[in-house]
Coordinates of C-alpha atoms in Angstrom, one line a residue:
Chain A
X1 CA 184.8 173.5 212.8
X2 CA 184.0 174.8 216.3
X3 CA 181.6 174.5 219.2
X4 CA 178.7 176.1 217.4
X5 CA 179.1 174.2 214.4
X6 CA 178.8 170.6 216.0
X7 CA 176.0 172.1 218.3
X8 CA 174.2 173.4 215.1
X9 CA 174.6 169.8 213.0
X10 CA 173.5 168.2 216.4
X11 CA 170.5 170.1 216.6
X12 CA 169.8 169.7 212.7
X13 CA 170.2 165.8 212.5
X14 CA 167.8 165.2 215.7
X15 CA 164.8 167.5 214.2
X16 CA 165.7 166.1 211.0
X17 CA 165.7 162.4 212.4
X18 CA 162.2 163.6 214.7
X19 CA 160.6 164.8 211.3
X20 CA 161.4 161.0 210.1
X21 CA 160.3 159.0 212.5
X22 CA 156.8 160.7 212.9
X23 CA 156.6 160.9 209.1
X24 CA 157.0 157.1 209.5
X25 CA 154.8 156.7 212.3
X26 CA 152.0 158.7 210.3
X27 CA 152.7 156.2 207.5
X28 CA 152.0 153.6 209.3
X29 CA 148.7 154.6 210.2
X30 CA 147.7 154.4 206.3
X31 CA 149.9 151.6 205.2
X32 CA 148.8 148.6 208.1
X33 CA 145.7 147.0 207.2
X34 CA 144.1 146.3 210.3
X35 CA 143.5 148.3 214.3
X36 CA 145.6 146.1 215.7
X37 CA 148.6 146.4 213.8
X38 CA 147.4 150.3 212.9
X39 CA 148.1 150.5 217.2
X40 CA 152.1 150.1 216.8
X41 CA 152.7 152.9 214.2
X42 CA 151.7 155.8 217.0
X43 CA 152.8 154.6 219.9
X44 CA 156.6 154.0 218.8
X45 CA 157.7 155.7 216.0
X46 CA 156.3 159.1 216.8
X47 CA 157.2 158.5 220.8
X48 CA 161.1 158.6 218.9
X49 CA 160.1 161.3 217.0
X50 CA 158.5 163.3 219.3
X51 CA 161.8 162.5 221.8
X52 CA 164.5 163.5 219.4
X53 CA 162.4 166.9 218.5
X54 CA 162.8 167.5 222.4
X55 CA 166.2 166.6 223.1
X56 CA 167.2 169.4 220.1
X57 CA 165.3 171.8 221.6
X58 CA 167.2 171.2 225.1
X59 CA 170.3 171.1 223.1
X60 CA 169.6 174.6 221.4
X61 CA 168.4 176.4 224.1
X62 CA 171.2 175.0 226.4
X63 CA 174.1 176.1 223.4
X64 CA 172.5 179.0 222.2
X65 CA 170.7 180.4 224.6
X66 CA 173.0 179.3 227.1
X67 CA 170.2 178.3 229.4
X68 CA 168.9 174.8 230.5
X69 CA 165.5 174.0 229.6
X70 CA 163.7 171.3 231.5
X71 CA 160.0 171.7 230.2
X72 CA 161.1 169.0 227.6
X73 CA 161.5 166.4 230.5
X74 CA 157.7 167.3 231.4
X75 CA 156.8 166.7 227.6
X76 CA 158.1 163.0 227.7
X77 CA 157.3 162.1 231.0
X78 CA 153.9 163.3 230.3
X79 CA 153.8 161.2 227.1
X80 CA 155.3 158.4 228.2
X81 CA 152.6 158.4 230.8
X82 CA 149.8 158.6 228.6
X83 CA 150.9 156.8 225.2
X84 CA 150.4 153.4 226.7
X85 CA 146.8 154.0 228.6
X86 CA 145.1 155.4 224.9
X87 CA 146.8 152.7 223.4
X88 CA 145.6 150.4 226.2
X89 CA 141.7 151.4 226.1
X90 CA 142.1 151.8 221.6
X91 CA 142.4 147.8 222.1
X92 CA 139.8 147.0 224.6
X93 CA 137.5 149.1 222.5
X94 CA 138.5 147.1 219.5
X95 CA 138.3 143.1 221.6
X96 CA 134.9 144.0 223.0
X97 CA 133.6 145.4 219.5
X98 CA 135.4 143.1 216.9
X99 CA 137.0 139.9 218.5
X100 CA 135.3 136.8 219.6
X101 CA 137.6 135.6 222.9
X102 CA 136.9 132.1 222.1
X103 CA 138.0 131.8 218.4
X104 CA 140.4 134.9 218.0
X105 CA 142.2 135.6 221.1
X106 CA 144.9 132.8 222.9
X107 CA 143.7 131.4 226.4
X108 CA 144.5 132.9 229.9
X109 CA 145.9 129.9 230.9
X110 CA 143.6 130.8 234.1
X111 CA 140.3 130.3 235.8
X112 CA 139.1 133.1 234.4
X113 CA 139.0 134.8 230.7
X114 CA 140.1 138.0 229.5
X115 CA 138.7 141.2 232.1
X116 CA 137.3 143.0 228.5
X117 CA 134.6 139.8 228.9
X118 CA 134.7 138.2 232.3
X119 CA 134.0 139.5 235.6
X120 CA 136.5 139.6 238.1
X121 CA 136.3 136.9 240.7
X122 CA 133.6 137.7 243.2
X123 CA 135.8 137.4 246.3
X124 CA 139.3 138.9 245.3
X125 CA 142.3 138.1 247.7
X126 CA 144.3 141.3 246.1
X127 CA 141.5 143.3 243.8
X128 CA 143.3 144.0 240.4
X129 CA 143.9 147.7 239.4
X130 CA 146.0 148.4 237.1
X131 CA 145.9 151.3 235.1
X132 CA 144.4 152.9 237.8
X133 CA 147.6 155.0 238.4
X134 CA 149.0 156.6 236.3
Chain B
X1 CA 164.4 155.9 250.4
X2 CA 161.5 154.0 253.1
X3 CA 160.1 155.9 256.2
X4 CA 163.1 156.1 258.8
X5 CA 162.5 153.8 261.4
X6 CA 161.9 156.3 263.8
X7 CA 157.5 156.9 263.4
X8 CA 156.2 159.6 264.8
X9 CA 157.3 162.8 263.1
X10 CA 158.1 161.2 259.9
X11 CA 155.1 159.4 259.8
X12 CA 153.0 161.9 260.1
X13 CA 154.7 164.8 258.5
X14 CA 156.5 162.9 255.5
X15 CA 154.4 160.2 254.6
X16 CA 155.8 159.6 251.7
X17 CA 159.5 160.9 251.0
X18 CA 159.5 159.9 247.1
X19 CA 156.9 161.3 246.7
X20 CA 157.7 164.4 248.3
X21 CA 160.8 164.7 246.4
X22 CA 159.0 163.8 242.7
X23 CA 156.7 166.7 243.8
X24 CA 159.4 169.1 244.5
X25 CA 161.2 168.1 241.5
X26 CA 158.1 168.6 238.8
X27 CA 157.7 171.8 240.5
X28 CA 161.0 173.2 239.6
X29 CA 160.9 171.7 236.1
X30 CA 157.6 173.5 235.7
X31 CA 159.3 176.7 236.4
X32 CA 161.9 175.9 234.4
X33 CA 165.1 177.8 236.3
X34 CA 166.8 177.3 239.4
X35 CA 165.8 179.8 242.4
X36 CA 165.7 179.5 246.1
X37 CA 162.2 180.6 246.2
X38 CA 160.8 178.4 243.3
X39 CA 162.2 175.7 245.8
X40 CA 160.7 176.6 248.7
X41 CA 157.1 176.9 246.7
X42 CA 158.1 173.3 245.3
X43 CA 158.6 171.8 249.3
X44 CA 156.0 173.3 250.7
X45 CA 154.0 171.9 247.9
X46 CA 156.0 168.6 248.3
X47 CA 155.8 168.5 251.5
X48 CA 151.3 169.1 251.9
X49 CA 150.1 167.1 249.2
X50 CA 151.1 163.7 250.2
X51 CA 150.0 165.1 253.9
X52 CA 146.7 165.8 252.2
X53 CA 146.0 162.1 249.7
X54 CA 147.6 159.8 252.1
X55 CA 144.3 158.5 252.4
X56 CA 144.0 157.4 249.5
X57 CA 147.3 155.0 249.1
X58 CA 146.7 152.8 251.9
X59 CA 148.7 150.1 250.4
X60 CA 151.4 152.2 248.6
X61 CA 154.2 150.1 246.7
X62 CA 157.6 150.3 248.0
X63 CA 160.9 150.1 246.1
X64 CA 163.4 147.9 246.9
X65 CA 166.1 149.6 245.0
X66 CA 166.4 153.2 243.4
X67 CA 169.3 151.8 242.1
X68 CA 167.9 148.9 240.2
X69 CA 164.8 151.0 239.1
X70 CA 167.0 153.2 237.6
X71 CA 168.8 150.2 235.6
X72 CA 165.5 149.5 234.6
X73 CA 164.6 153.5 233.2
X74 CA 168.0 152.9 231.2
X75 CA 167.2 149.8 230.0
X76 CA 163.8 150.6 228.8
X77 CA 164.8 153.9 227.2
X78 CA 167.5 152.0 224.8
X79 CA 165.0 149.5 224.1
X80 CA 162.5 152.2 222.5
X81 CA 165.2 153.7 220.6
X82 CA 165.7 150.2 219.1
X83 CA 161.8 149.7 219.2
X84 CA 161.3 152.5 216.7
X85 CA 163.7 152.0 214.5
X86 CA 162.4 148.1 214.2
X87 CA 159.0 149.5 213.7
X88 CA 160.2 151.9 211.6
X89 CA 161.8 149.2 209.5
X90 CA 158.6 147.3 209.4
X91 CA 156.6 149.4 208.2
X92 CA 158.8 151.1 205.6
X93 CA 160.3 148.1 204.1
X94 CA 157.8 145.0 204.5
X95 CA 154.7 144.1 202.6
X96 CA 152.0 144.5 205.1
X97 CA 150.2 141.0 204.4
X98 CA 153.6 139.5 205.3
X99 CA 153.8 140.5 208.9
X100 CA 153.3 138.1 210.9
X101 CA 151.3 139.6 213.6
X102 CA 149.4 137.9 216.3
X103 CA 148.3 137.9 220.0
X104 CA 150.0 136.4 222.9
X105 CA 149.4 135.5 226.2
X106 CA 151.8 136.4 228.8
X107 CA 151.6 134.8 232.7
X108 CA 152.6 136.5 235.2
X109 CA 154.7 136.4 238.1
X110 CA 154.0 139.7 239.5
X111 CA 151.2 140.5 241.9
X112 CA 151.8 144.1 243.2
X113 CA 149.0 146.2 240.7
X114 CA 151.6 148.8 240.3
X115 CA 154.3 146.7 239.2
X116 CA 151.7 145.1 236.5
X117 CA 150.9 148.7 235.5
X118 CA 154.6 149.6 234.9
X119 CA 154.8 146.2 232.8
X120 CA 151.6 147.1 230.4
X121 CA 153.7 150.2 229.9
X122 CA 156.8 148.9 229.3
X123 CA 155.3 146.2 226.9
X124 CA 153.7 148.9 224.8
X125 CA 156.3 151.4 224.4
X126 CA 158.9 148.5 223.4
X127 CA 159.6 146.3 220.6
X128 CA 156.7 145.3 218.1
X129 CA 154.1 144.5 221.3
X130 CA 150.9 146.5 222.5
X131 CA 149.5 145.3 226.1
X132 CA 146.1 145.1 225.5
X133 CA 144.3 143.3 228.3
X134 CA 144.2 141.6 231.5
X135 CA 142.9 138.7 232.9
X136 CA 139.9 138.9 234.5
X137 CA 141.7 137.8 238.0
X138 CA 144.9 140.0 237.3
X139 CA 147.4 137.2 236.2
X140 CA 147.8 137.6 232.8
X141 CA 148.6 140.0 229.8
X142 CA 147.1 139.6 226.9
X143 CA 150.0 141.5 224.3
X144 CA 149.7 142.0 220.4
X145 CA 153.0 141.4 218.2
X146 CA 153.3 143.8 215.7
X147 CA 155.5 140.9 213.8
X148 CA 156.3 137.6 216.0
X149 CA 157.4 134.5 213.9
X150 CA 157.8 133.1 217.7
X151 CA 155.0 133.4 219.8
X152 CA 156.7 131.5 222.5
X153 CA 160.1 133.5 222.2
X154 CA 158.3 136.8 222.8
X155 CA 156.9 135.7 225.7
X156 CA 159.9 134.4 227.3
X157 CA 161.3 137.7 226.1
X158 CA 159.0 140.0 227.7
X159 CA 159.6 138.0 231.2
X160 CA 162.7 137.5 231.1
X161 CA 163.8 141.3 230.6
X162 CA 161.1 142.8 232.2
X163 CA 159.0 140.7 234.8
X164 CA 162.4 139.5 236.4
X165 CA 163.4 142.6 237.0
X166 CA 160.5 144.8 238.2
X167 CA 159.8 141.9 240.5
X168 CA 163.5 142.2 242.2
X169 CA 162.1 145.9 242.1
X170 CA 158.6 146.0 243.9
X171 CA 158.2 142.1 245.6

């Protein structure tokens, strides 16, 4: 019942939980019947799974090792950066190839539609950008 | 955390202290240990490339308060924890002809594009929802629920938690 005990269960229930969560995320992928709904399974169960693989690997190397490790940080920054941007452009890909913005999608509740079909207005006060940073 | 008031020097020779620090900070997280030259490398670095792209960020974003974005990190981070396991849930344990998913549209407060981008983000690393496009003028987010037997309620969620808060952040 010491230090390295603890620090070992710690490190085995968070690869352990990691393991789950992108085992459930992949399951997902084959279980959800259309693109849409297909969308949720990578970008949050595996983002958990992927997170809790990382935070044992800081927890091992910082116990056993006895040295902090900070290229984990990098990992999920990186993928928190990028998870949403694929998902992003997965479902414009999808509107513009299998929705009809009319009869599927709800209204703007604006002048103008959705940017996947419309134009932006011609004279912008502030031109929209988003995405365009990371 | 802005430019000190006085201009000249700091103007021109730390455009952008955030920035600046977020450089030097990667860096040593790169190298993965703590040394006085790895720090130096990271300023110098820090310190040149904003120099070098402040051209290109004529209209750069400016926080109100670090202390409020970081409220924000914390209260994003616990909401994917709880995002995943829902999701988890939902996909485990119900039939998948009995989720109730559909697409909302959200209207938005928020003007700044940077603030818009970290609320796409936000939306589709958290609860059930996937941003998936914009209005063609910038002032609306069309979201799909993974299961939403509210429409209405999610939408209220998403600005209520978020939009309120990233605009006391960037506007």
């Amino acid at each position: 019942m010491d230090k390295i005990f603890f620090a070992e269960l710690l490190v085995s229930v968070l690869i352990v939980a990691g393991g789950i969560f992108s085992l459930v995320g992949s399951f997902g992928l084959i279980k959800l019947k259309d693109l849409m709904t297909r969308l949720h399974a990578p970008t949050k169960a595996t983002t958990l799974g992927v997170g809790s693989t990382l935070l044992a690997s800081m927890v091992y190397f910082l116990v056993f090792e006895s040295k902090i490790s900070m290229h984990e940080i990098l990992i999920l920054l990186f993928l928190f950066l990028t998870a949403p941007i694929t998902a992003h452009f997965v479902a414009k890909a999808y509107l513009l190839r299998h929705t009809d913005p009319q009869k599927d999608l709800p209204q703007t509740q604006r002048p103008h539609g959705w940017s996947t079909f419309d134009a932006p207005p011609a004279s912008p006060t502030k031109p929209p950008s988003p995405k365009a940073d990371g | 955390m802005a430019s000190p008031a006085k201009p000249g020097f700091f103007k021109r020779y730390l455009p952008h202290p955030l920035l600046t620090l977020t450089l030097t900070v990667v860096w040593m997280l790169l190298l993965n240990s703590l040394s006085w030259g790895g720090l130096v490398v990271g300023l110098v670095l820090g310190i040149l490339i904003p120099i070098l792209s402040s051209h290109f960020w004529p209209d750069r974003p400016r926080l109100k308060s670090l202390h409020k974005f970081i409220s924000y990190a914390l209260v994003v981070m616990w909401d994917i924890v709880v995002a995943n396991i829902q999701v988890a849930y939902l996909i485990l344990f119900r039939r998948a002809d009995k989720l109730r998913s559909c697409w909302i549209s959200v209207p938005l407060d928020l003007k700044s594009p940077e603030a818009i981008t970290l609320l796409a983000g936000t939306v589709t690393m958290t609860p059930g929802t996937v941003s998936s496009d914009l209005s063609a003028d910038g002032r609306a987010l069309l979201v799909h629920c993974l299961d939403a037997p509210d429409p209405a309620a999610a939408v209220a969620h998403i600005k209520t938690r978020y939009e309120a808060r990233l605009k006391e952040i960037f506007e």
